[in-house]
Short mmCIF file of C-alpha atoms in Angstrom, two decimals:
data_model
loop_
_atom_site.label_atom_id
_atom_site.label_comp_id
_atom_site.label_asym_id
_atom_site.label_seq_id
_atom_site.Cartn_x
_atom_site.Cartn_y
_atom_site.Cartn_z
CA UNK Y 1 -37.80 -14.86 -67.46
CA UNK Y 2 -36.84 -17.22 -70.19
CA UNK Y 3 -38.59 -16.92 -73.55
CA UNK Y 4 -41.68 -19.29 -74.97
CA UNK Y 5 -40.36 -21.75 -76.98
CA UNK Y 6 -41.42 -22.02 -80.74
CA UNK Y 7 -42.18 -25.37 -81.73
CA UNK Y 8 -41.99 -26.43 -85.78
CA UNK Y 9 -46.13 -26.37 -85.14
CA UNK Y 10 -45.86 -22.82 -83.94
CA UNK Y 11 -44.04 -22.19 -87.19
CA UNK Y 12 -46.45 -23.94 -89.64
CA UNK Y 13 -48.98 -22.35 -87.78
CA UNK Y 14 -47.62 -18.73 -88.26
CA UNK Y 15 -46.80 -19.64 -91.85
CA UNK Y 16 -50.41 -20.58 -92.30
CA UNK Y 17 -51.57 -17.44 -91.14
CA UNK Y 18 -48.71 -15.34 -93.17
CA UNK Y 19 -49.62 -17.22 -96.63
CA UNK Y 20 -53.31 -18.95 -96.41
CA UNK Y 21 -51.95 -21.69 -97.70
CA UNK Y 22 -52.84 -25.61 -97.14
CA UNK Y 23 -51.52 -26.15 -93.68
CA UNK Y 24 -50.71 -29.55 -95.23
CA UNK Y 25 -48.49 -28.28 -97.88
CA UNK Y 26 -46.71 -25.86 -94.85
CA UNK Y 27 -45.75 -29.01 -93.10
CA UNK Y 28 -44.58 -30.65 -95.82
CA UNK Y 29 -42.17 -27.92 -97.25
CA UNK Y 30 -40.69 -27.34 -93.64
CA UNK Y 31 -40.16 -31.07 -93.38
CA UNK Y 32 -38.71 -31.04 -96.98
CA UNK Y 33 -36.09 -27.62 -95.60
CA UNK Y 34 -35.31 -29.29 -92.46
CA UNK Y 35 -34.51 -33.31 -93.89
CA UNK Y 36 -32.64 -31.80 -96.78
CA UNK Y 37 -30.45 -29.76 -93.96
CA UNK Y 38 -30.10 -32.63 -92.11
CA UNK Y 39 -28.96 -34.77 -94.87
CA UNK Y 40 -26.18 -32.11 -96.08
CA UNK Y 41 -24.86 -32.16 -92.71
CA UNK Y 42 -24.71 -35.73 -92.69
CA UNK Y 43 -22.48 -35.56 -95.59
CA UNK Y 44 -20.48 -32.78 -93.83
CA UNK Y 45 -21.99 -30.19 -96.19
CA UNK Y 46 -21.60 -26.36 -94.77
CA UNK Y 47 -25.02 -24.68 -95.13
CA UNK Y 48 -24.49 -20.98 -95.81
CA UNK Y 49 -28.36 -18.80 -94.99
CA UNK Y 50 -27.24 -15.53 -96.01
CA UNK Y 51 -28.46 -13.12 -93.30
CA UNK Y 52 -28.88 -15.82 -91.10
CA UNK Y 53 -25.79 -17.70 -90.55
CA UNK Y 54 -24.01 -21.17 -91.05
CA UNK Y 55 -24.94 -24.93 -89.99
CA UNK Y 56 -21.73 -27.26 -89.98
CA UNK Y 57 -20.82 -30.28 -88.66
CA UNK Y 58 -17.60 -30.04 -86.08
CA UNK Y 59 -15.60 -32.64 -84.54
CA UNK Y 60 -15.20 -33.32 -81.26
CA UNK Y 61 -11.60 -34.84 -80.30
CA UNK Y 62 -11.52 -38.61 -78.09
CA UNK Y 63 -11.43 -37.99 -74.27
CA UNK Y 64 -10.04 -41.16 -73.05
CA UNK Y 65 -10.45 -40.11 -69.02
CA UNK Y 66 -14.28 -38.18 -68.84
CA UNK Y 67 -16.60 -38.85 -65.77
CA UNK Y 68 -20.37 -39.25 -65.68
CA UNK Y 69 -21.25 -36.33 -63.18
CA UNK Y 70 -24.26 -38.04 -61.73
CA UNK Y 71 -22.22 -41.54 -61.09
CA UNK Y 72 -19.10 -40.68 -61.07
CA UNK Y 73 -18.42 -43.08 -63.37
CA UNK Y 74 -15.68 -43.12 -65.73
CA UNK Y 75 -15.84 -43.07 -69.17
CA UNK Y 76 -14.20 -43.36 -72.46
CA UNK Y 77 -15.61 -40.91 -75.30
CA UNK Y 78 -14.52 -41.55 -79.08
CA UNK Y 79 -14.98 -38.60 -81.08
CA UNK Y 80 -17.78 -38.14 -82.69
CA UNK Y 81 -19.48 -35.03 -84.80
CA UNK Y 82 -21.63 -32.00 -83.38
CA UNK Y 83 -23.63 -29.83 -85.10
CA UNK Y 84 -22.89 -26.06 -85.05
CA UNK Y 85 -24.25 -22.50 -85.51
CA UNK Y 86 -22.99 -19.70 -86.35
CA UNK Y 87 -25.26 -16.49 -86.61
CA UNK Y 88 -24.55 -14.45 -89.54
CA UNK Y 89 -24.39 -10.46 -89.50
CA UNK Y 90 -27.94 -9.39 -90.10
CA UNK Y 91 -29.07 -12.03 -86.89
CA UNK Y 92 -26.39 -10.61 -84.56
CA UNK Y 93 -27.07 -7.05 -85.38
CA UNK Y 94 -30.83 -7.52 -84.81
CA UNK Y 95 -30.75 -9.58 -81.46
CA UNK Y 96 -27.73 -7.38 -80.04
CA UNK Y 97 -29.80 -5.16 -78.22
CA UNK Y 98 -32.61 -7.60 -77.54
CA UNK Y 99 -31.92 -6.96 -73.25
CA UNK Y 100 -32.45 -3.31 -73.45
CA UNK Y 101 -35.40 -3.39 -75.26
CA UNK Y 102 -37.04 -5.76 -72.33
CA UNK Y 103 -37.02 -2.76 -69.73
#
């Protein structure tokens, strides 16, 4: 059974109840954190959160022969960036086990 998603909502929300403070000020600051990561990434900026792990921004080589699957038809794809994640230590170590503690 897949999990619930968490929506950035969610987030304020359990921020709000965490701090008490102005839900309005919550949404802000998490806007803030996530157009200021967006905007390093656009300049091809690594974004290191310790315990966490690493945004980047990879690129993806041309494909000159690729096929729409639901067509069939063919395409040309120049290449183009994709954002990636990498966990870092503390995130791996603490969802390693995360299927054996569902039993």
């Amino acid at each position: 059974m897949p999990a619930k998603k968490i929506t950035k909502a969610d987030i304020i929300d359990a921020l709000y109840e965490k701090t008490g403070m102005n839900r309005n000020e919550i949404r802000s600051a998490v806007d803030l954190f996530l157009n200021e990561m967006k905007e390093a990434l656009i300049r091809r900026q690594v974004i290191e959160l310790r315990g966490f792990g690493t945004f980047e921004v990879k690129t993806r080589k041309a494909r000159p022969k690729a096929r729409n699957p639901r067509t069939g038809e063919s395409l040309v794809i120049h290449s183009h960036g994709t954002a990636v994640f990498r966990s870092g230590r503390e995130l791996k170590q603490a969802v390693w086990n995360i299927n054996n503690n569902e039993a």
